[in-house]
Coordinates of N, CA, C and O in Angstrom, one line a residue:
M1 N 10.2 -7.3 -8.3 CA 11.2 -6.4 -7.8 C 10.9 -6.0 -6.4 O 9.8 -5.6 -6.1
K2 N 11.9 -6.1 -5.5 CA 11.7 -5.7 -4.1 C 11.9 -4.2 -4.0 O 12.9 -3.7 -4.4
L3 N 10.8 -3.6 -3.5 CA 10.8 -2.1 -3.3 C 10.8 -1.8 -1.8 O 10.0 -2.5 -1.0
H4 N 11.5 -0.8 -1.3 CA 11.7 -0.5 0.1 C 11.0 0.9 0.4 O 11.3 1.8 -0.4
F5 N 10.3 0.9 1.5 CA 9.6 2.1 1.9 C 10.0 2.5 3.3 O 10.2 1.6 4.2
D6 N 10.0 3.8 3.6 CA 10.2 4.3 5.0 C 9.2 3.7 6.0 O 8.0 4.0 5.8
H7 N 9.6 2.9 6.9 CA 8.7 2.2 7.8 C 7.8 3.2 8.6 O 6.6 3.0 8.7
A8 N 8.4 4.2 9.2 CA 7.7 5.1 10.0 C 6.6 5.9 9.2 O 5.5 6.2 9.7
L9 N 7.0 6.3 8.0 CA 6.1 7.0 7.1 C 4.9 6.2 6.7 O 3.8 6.6 6.7
V10 N 5.2 4.9 6.4 CA 4.1 4.0 6.0 C 3.2 3.8 7.2 O 2.0 3.8 7.0
A11 N 3.7 3.6 8.4 CA 2.9 3.5 9.6 C 2.0 4.7 9.8 O 0.8 4.6 10.1
R12 N 2.6 5.9 9.5 CA 1.8 7.2 9.6 C 0.7 7.2 8.6 O -0.5 7.6 8.9
L13 N 0.9 6.8 7.4 CA -0.1 6.7 6.3 C -1.2 5.7 6.7 O -2.4 6.0 6.5
L14 N -0.8 4.6 7.2 CA -1.8 3.6 7.6 C -2.6 4.1 8.8 O -3.9 3.9 8.8
A15 N -2.0 4.8 9.7 CA -2.8 5.3 10.9 C -3.8 6.4 10.4 O -5.0 6.4 10.8
H16 N -3.5 7.1 9.4 CA -4.4 8.1 8.8 C -5.6 7.4 8.1 O -6.7 7.7 8.3
A17 N -5.3 6.3 7.4 CA -6.3 5.6 6.6 C -7.3 4.9 7.6 O -8.5 5.0 7.4
T18 N -6.7 4.3 8.7 CA -7.6 3.6 9.6 C -8.4 4.5 10.5 O -9.5 4.1 10.9
A19 N -7.9 5.7 10.7 CA -8.7 6.7 11.5 C -9.8 7.4 10.7 O -10.8 7.9 11.3
A20 N -9.7 7.4 9.4 CA -10.6 8.1 8.5 C -12.0 7.4 8.5 O -12.0 6.1 8.5
K21 N -13.1 8.1 8.4 CA -14.4 7.6 8.3 C -14.8 7.3 6.9 O -15.7 6.5 6.6
E22 N -14.2 8.0 6.0 CA -14.4 7.8 4.5 C -13.1 7.6 3.8 O -12.1 8.0 4.3
H23 N -13.2 6.8 2.7 CA -12.0 6.4 2.0 C -12.2 6.6 0.5 O -13.2 6.4 -0.1
M24 N -11.1 7.1 -0.2 CA -11.0 7.3 -1.6 C -10.9 5.9 -2.3 O -10.1 5.1 -1.9
P25 N -11.8 5.7 -3.3 CA -11.7 4.4 -4.0 C -10.6 4.4 -5.1 O -10.3 5.4 -5.6
T26 N -10.1 3.2 -5.4 CA -9.4 3.1 -6.6 C -10.4 3.0 -7.8 O -11.6 3.0 -7.5
F27 N -10.0 3.1 -9.0 CA -10.9 3.0 -10.1 C -11.7 1.7 -10.1 O -12.9 1.7 -10.3
A28 N -11.0 0.6 -9.8 CA -11.8 -0.7 -9.7 C -12.8 -0.7 -8.6 O -13.9 -1.2 -8.8
Q29 N -12.5 -0.1 -7.4 CA -13.5 0.0 -6.4 C -14.7 0.9 -6.7 O -15.8 0.7 -6.4
S30 N -14.4 2.0 -7.5 CA -15.5 2.9 -7.9 C -16.4 2.2 -8.9 O -17.5 2.8 -9.1
C31 N -16.1 1.1 -9.5 CA -16.9 0.4 -10.4 C -17.5 -0.9 -9.7 O -18.3 -1.6 -10.4
D32 N -17.2 -1.2 -8.5 CA -17.6 -2.4 -7.8 C -19.0 -2.1 -7.2 O -19.1 -1.2 -6.3
P33 N -20.0 -2.9 -7.5 CA -21.3 -2.7 -6.9 C -21.3 -2.8 -5.4 O -22.2 -2.2 -4.8
A34 N -20.4 -3.4 -4.8 CA -20.3 -3.4 -3.3 C -20.1 -2.0 -2.7 O -20.4 -1.8 -1.5
F35 N -19.5 -1.1 -3.5 CA -19.2 0.2 -3.0 C -20.0 1.3 -3.6 O -19.8 2.5 -3.3
V36 N -20.9 1.0 -4.5 CA -21.7 2.0 -5.3 C -23.2 1.8 -5.0 O -23.7 0.6 -5.0
K37 N -23.9 2.9 -4.8 CA -25.3 2.8 -4.6 C -25.9 4.0 -5.5 O -25.5 5.1 -5.4
D38 N -26.9 3.7 -6.3 CA -27.6 4.6 -7.1 C -26.5 5.4 -8.0 O -26.7 6.6 -8.2
G39 N -25.5 4.7 -8.5 CA -24.5 5.3 -9.4 C -23.5 6.1 -8.7 O -22.6 6.8 -9.3
K40 N -23.5 6.2 -7.3 CA -22.5 7.0 -6.6 C -21.7 6.1 -5.6 O -22.3 5.3 -5.0
V41 N -20.4 6.4 -5.6 CA -19.5 5.7 -4.6 C -19.9 6.1 -3.2 O -20.1 7.3 -2.9
E42 N -20.1 5.1 -2.4 CA -20.3 5.4 -1.0 C -19.0 5.2 -0.2 O -18.5 4.1 0.1
H43 N -18.4 6.4 0.0 CA -17.0 6.4 0.6 C -16.9 5.8 1.9 O -15.8 5.3 2.3
T44 N -18.0 5.7 2.6 CA -17.9 5.0 4.0 C -17.8 3.5 3.8 O -17.5 2.8 4.8
R45 N -18.1 3.0 2.6 CA -18.1 1.5 2.4 C -16.7 1.1 1.9 O -16.4 -0.1 2.0
I46 N -15.9 2.0 1.4 CA -14.6 1.6 0.9 C -13.7 1.3 2.1 O -13.7 2.0 3.1
P47 N -13.0 0.1 2.1 CA -12.2 -0.2 3.3 C -10.9 0.6 3.4 O -10.4 1.2 2.4
A48 N -10.5 0.8 4.6 CA -9.2 1.5 4.9 C -8.1 0.7 4.3 O -8.0 -0.5 4.3
G49 N -7.1 1.5 3.8 CA -5.9 0.8 3.3 C -5.0 1.9 2.7 O -5.2 3.1 2.8
L50 N -4.0 1.4 2.0 CA -3.1 2.2 1.2 C -3.2 1.9 -0.2 O -3.7 0.9 -0.6
M51 N -2.8 2.9 -1.0 CA -2.8 2.8 -2.5 C -1.4 2.7 -2.9 O -0.6 3.6 -2.5
L52 N -1.0 1.7 -3.7 CA 0.3 1.7 -4.4 C 0.0 2.4 -5.7 O -0.7 1.9 -6.6
V53 N 0.7 3.5 -6.0 CA 0.5 4.3 -7.1 C 1.8 4.2 -8.0 O 2.9 4.4 -7.5
G54 N 1.5 3.9 -9.3 CA 2.6 3.9 -10.3 C 2.3 5.0 -11.3 O 1.4 4.9 -12.0
D55 N 3.1 6.1 -11.2 CA 3.0 7.1 -12.2 C 4.4 7.8 -12.4 O 5.2 7.2 -13.0
D56 N 4.7 8.8 -11.7 CA 6.0 9.4 -11.7 C 6.7 8.8 -10.5 O 6.8 9.3 -9.4
G57 N 7.3 7.6 -10.7 CA 7.8 6.7 -9.7 C 6.8 5.8 -9.1 O 5.7 5.6 -9.7
L58 N 7.1 5.2 -8.0 CA 6.2 4.4 -7.3 C 6.1 4.8 -5.8 O 7.1 5.0 -5.2
Y59 N 4.8 4.9 -5.3 CA 4.7 5.4 -4.0 C 3.4 4.8 -3.3 O 2.5 4.4 -4.0
L60 N 3.4 4.9 -2.0 CA 2.2 4.5 -1.2 C 1.6 5.8 -0.7 O 2.3 6.7 -0.3
M61 N 0.2 5.8 -0.6 CA -0.5 6.9 0.0 C -1.7 6.4 0.7 O -2.2 5.3 0.3
S62 N -2.2 7.1 1.7 CA -3.4 6.7 2.4 C -4.6 6.9 1.5 O -4.6 7.8 0.7
N63 N -5.6 6.1 1.7 CA -6.9 6.3 1.0 C -7.9 7.0 1.9 O -9.0 7.2 1.5
G64 N -7.4 7.5 3.1 CA -8.3 8.2 4.0 C -8.7 9.5 3.4 O -7.9 10.2 2.8
M65 N -10.0 9.9 3.7 CA -10.5 11.2 3.3 C -10.9 12.0 4.6 O -11.5 11.4 5.5
P66 N -10.5 13.3 4.7 CA -9.8 14.0 3.7 C -8.3 13.6 3.6 O -7.8 12.9 4.5
A67 N -7.7 13.9 2.5 CA -6.3 13.5 2.3 C -5.4 14.0 3.4 O -5.6 15.0 4.0
L68 N -4.3 13.2 3.6 CA -3.3 13.6 4.5 C -2.3 14.5 3.8 O -1.6 14.1 2.9
G69 N -2.3 15.8 4.1 CA -1.5 16.8 3.3 C 0.0 16.6 3.6 O 0.4 16.1 4.6
D70 N 0.7 17.0 2.6 CA 2.2 17.0 2.6 C 2.7 18.3 3.1 O 2.3 19.3 2.6
P71 N 3.6 18.4 4.0 CA 4.1 19.6 4.5 C 4.8 20.5 3.4 O 4.9 21.7 3.5
R72 N 5.2 19.8 2.3 CA 5.8 20.5 1.2 C 4.8 21.1 0.2 O 5.2 21.6 -0.9
G73 N 3.5 21.0 0.5 CA 2.5 21.6 -0.3 C 1.8 20.7 -1.3 O 0.9 21.1 -1.9
R74 N 2.2 19.4 -1.4 CA 1.5 18.5 -2.2 C 0.1 18.2 -1.6 O -0.1 18.3 -0.4
A75 N -0.8 17.7 -2.5 CA -2.1 17.4 -2.0 C -2.1 16.2 -1.0 O -2.9 16.1 -0.1
N76 N -1.2 15.2 -1.3 CA -1.1 14.0 -0.4 C 0.3 13.7 0.0 O 1.2 13.9 -0.8
L77 N 0.4 13.3 1.3 CA 1.7 12.8 1.8 C 1.9 11.4 1.2 O 1.0 10.6 1.3
V78 N 3.0 11.2 0.6 CA 3.3 9.9 0.0 C 4.6 9.3 0.6 O 5.5 10.1 1.0
A79 N 4.8 8.0 0.5 CA 6.0 7.3 0.8 C 6.5 6.7 -0.5 O 5.9 5.7 -1.0
Y80 N 7.5 7.3 -1.1 CA 8.1 6.7 -2.3 C 8.9 5.5 -2.0 O 9.6 5.4 -1.0
A81 N 8.9 4.6 -2.9 CA 9.8 3.4 -2.9 C 11.2 4.0 -3.1 O 11.4 4.9 -3.9
R82 N 12.1 3.7 -2.2 CA 13.5 4.2 -2.3 C 14.1 4.0 -3.7 O 14.8 4.9 -4.2
E83 N 13.7 2.9 -4.4 CA 14.3 2.6 -5.7 C 13.6 3.4 -6.8 O 14.1 3.5 -7.9
A84 N 12.4 4.0 -6.5 CA 11.7 4.6 -7.6 C 11.2 6.0 -7.2 O 10.0 6.4 -7.4
D85 N 12.1 6.8 -6.5 CA 11.7 8.1 -6.1 C 12.3 9.1 -7.1 O 13.5 9.2 -7.2
P86 N 11.5 9.9 -7.8 CA 12.0 10.8 -8.8 C 12.8 11.9 -8.3 O 13.6 12.5 -9.0
E87 N 12.7 12.2 -7.0 CA 13.6 13.3 -6.4 C 15.0 12.8 -6.1 O 15.9 13.5 -6.3
T88 N 15.1 11.6 -5.7 CA 16.4 11.0 -5.3 C 17.1 10.2 -6.4 O 18.3 10.1 -6.4
S89 N 16.3 9.7 -7.3 CA 16.8 8.9 -8.4 C 16.1 9.2 -9.7 O 15.4 8.4 -10.3
P90 N 16.2 10.5 -10.2 CA 15.4 10.9 -11.3 C 15.7 10.1 -12.6 O 14.8 9.8 -13.4
E91 N 16.9 9.7 -12.7 CA 17.3 8.9 -13.9 C 16.8 7.5 -13.9 O 16.7 6.8 -15.0
D92 N 16.6 6.9 -12.8 CA 16.2 5.5 -12.6 C 14.7 5.3 -12.3 O 14.2 4.2 -12.5
S93 N 14.0 6.3 -11.7 CA 12.7 6.0 -11.2 C 11.7 5.5 -12.2 O 10.9 4.7 -12.0
Y94 N 11.7 6.1 -13.4 CA 10.8 5.7 -14.5 C 11.0 4.2 -14.9 O 10.1 3.5 -15.0
D95 N 12.3 3.9 -15.1 CA 12.6 2.5 -15.6 C 12.3 1.5 -14.5 O 11.7 0.4 -14.8
I96 N 12.5 1.8 -13.2 CA 12.2 0.9 -12.2 C 10.6 0.8 -12.0 O 10.1 -0.3 -11.8
K97 N 9.9 1.9 -12.2 CA 8.5 1.9 -12.1 C 8.0 1.0 -13.2 O 7.1 0.1 -13.0
R98 N 8.5 1.1 -14.4 CA 8.0 0.2 -15.6 C 8.3 -1.2 -15.3 O 7.5 -2.1 -15.6
A99 N 9.5 -1.5 -14.8 CA 9.9 -2.9 -14.5 C 9.1 -3.5 -13.5 O 8.7 -4.7 -13.6
A100 N 8.7 -2.8 -12.4 CA 8.0 -3.3 -11.3 C 6.5 -3.3 -11.5 O 5.8 -4.2 -11.2
F101 N 6.0 -2.2 -12.1 CA 4.5 -1.9 -12.1 C 3.9 -2.1 -13.5 O 2.7 -2.2 -13.7
G102 N 4.8 -2.0 -14.5 CA 4.3 -2.1 -15.9 C 4.3 -0.7 -16.6 O 4.7 0.3 -16.0
D103 N 4.0 -0.7 -17.9 CA 4.1 0.5 -18.7 C 3.1 1.5 -18.3 O 3.3 2.7 -18.4
D104 N 1.9 1.1 -18.0 CA 0.8 2.0 -17.7 C 0.8 2.5 -16.3 O 1.3 1.8 -15.4
D105 N 0.3 3.7 -16.1 CA 0.2 4.3 -14.8 C -1.0 3.6 -14.1 O -1.9 3.1 -14.9
G106 N -1.1 3.6 -12.8 CA -2.2 2.9 -12.2 C -2.2 3.0 -10.7 O -1.2 3.5 -10.1
V107 N -3.2 2.4 -10.1 CA -3.3 2.4 -8.6 C -3.8 1.0 -8.2 O -4.7 0.5 -8.8
E108 N -3.2 0.4 -7.2 CA -3.6 -0.8 -6.6 C -3.9 -0.6 -5.1 O -3.1 0.0 -4.4
F109 N -5.0 -1.2 -4.7 CA -5.4 -1.1 -3.3 C -4.7 -2.2 -2.5 O -4.6 -3.3 -2.9
L110 N -4.1 -1.8 -1.3 CA -3.5 -2.7 -0.4 C -4.3 -2.6 1.0 O -4.4 -1.5 1.5
S111 N -4.8 -3.7 1.5 CA -5.6 -3.6 2.7 C -4.9 -3.2 3.9 O -3.6 -3.4 4.0
A112 N -5.6 -2.6 4.8 CA -5.0 -2.1 6.1 C -4.4 -3.3 6.8 O -3.3 -3.2 7.3
D113 N -5.1 -4.5 6.8 CA -4.5 -5.6 7.5 C -3.3 -6.1 6.9 O -2.3 -6.5 7.6
G114 N -3.2 -6.2 5.6 CA -2.0 -6.6 4.9 C -0.8 -5.7 5.2 O 0.3 -6.2 5.4
I115 N -1.0 -4.4 5.1 CA 0.0 -3.4 5.4 C 0.4 -3.5 6.9 O 1.6 -3.5 7.2
R116 N -0.5 -3.7 7.8 CA -0.2 -3.8 9.2 C 0.7 -5.1 9.4 O 1.7 -5.0 10.2
N117 N 0.3 -6.2 8.8 CA 1.1 -7.4 8.9 C 2.5 -7.2 8.4 O 3.5 -7.7 8.9
A118 N 2.6 -6.5 7.2 CA 3.9 -6.3 6.6 C 4.8 -5.3 7.5 O 6.0 -5.5 7.7
L119 N 4.2 -4.4 8.2 CA 4.9 -3.5 9.1 C 5.4 -4.3 10.3 O 6.6 -4.1 10.7
E120 N 4.6 -5.2 10.8 CA 5.0 -6.0 11.9 C 6.2 -6.9 11.5 O 7.1 -7.1 12.3
A121 N 6.1 -7.5 10.3 CA 7.1 -8.4 9.9 C 8.4 -7.7 9.5 O 9.5 -8.4 9.5
T122 N 8.4 -6.4 9.3 CA 9.6 -5.7 8.9 C 10.0 -4.7 10.0 O 10.8 -3.8 9.7
A123 N 9.5 -4.9 11.2 CA 9.8 -4.0 12.3 C 11.4 -3.9 12.5 O 12.0 -4.9 12.4
G124 N 11.9 -2.7 12.6 CA 13.3 -2.5 12.8 C 14.0 -2.3 11.5 O 15.2 -2.2 11.5
G125 N 13.3 -2.3 10.4 CA 13.9 -2.1 9.1 C 12.9 -1.4 8.1 O 11.9 -0.8 8.6
A126 N 13.2 -1.4 6.9 CA 12.3 -0.8 5.9 C 11.2 -1.8 5.5 O 11.4 -3.0 5.5
L127 N 10.0 -1.2 5.4 CA 8.9 -2.1 4.8 C 9.3 -2.4 3.4 O 9.8 -1.5 2.7
W128 N 9.1 -3.6 3.0 CA 9.3 -3.9 1.5 C 8.1 -4.6 1.0 O 7.3 -5.3 1.6
L129 N 7.9 -4.4 -0.3 CA 6.9 -5.0 -1.1 C 7.6 -5.6 -2.3 O 8.5 -5.0 -2.9
D130 N 7.2 -6.8 -2.7 CA 7.7 -7.4 -4.0 C 6.7 -7.2 -5.0 O 5.5 -7.7 -4.9
V131 N 7.0 -6.3 -6.0 CA 6.0 -5.9 -7.0 C 6.5 -6.3 -8.4 O 7.6 -6.0 -8.8
T132 N 5.6 -6.9 -9.1 CA 5.7 -7.2 -10.5 C 4.5 -6.7 -11.2 O 3.5 -6.4 -10.6
P133 N 4.5 -6.6 -12.6 CA 3.3 -6.1 -13.3 C 2.1 -7.0 -13.0 O 0.9 -6.6 -13.2
S134 N 2.3 -8.3 -12.6 CA 1.1 -9.2 -12.4 C 0.8 -9.5 -10.9 O -0.2 -10.1 -10.7
R135 N 1.6 -9.1 -10.0 CA 1.3 -9.4 -8.6 C 2.1 -8.5 -7.6 O 3.1 -7.9 -8.0
I136 N 1.6 -8.4 -6.4 CA 2.2 -7.7 -5.3 C 2.2 -8.6 -4.1 O 1.1 -9.1 -3.8
S137 N 3.3 -8.8 -3.5 CA 3.4 -9.6 -2.3 C 4.1 -8.8 -1.2 O 4.9 -7.9 -1.5
A138 N 3.8 -9.1 0.0 CA 4.4 -8.4 1.2 C 4.8 -9.4 2.2 O 4.2 -10.5 2.3
P139 N 5.8 -9.1 3.0 CA 6.2 -10.0 4.1 C 5.1 -10.1 5.2 O 4.3 -9.2 5.3
C140 N 5.0 -11.2 5.8 CA 4.1 -11.3 7.0 C 4.8 -12.3 7.9 O 5.7 -13.1 7.6
L141 N 4.4 -12.2 9.2 CA 4.9 -13.1 10.2 C 4.2 -14.4 10.0 O 3.0 -14.5 9.9
A142 N 5.0 -15.5 10.1 CA 4.4 -16.8 10.1 C 3.6 -17.1 11.4 O 4.0 -16.6 12.4
P143 N 2.5 -17.8 11.3 CA 1.8 -18.1 12.6 C 2.7 -19.0 13.4 O 3.6 -19.7 12.9
P144 N 2.5 -18.9 14.8 CA 3.4 -19.8 15.6 C 3.3 -21.2 15.3 O 2.2 -21.7 15.0
R145 N 4.4 -21.9 15.3 CA 4.4 -23.3 14.9 C 4.2 -24.1 16.2 O 4.7 -23.7 17.3
R146 N 3.5 -25.2 16.1 CA 3.3 -26.1 17.2 C 4.6 -26.8 17.4 O 5.3 -27.1 16.5
N147 N 4.8 -27.1 18.7 CA 6.0 -27.9 19.0 C 5.8 -29.3 18.4 O 4.9 -30.1 18.9
A148 N 6.6 -29.7 17.4 CA 6.5 -30.9 16.8 C 6.7 -32.1 17.7 O 6.2 -33.2 17.5
G149 N 7.5 -31.9 18.7 CA 7.8 -33.0 19.6 C 6.8 -33.2 20.8 O 6.8 -34.2 21.5
A150 N 5.8 -32.3 20.9 CA 4.9 -32.4 22.0 C 3.8 -33.4 21.7 O 3.4 -33.6 20.5
R151 N 3.5 -34.2 22.7 CA 2.4 -35.2 22.5 C 1.1 -34.6 22.8 O 0.9 -33.8 23.6
R152 N 0.1 -35.1 22.0 CA -1.3 -34.7 22.2 C -1.9 -35.5 23.4 O -1.7 -36.7 23.4
R153 N -2.6 -34.9 24.2 CA -3.3 -35.6 25.3 C -4.7 -35.8 24.8 O -5.4 -35.0 24.2
A154 N -5.2 -37.0 25.1 CA -6.6 -37.3 24.7 C -7.6 -36.9 25.7 O -7.5 -36.7 26.8

């Protein structure tokens, strides 16, 4: 299912994540030996990125620490998917979350580079992610193509 997010807000979340020196792990990252030493998560080893969260709707949030506060008093500023925002679509947000993300609540890490590429590819419009219970894909710019008609010089 293609989900759309406010481009400027996602860019703000990404800027927060990349500027932070420490990052909040997902559950999977908190169990990964690459990020844990002596039984404790080393927040400086967690890479910068965004978290796609599926619970009450679907939203993106920065993994930067400390959290980027929401002016409305929430602990974290989030970018809801337009299709799964419980404030604007309370009757549809849960069903869309289930169809796109699955029945269980959860968090998926999205790398800063992946989000940056998706923002570049969707400049001038909404950022979109294609989300299913088994995969997440994002748009990206194709690498420049070589001129097929150009001759190679030896």
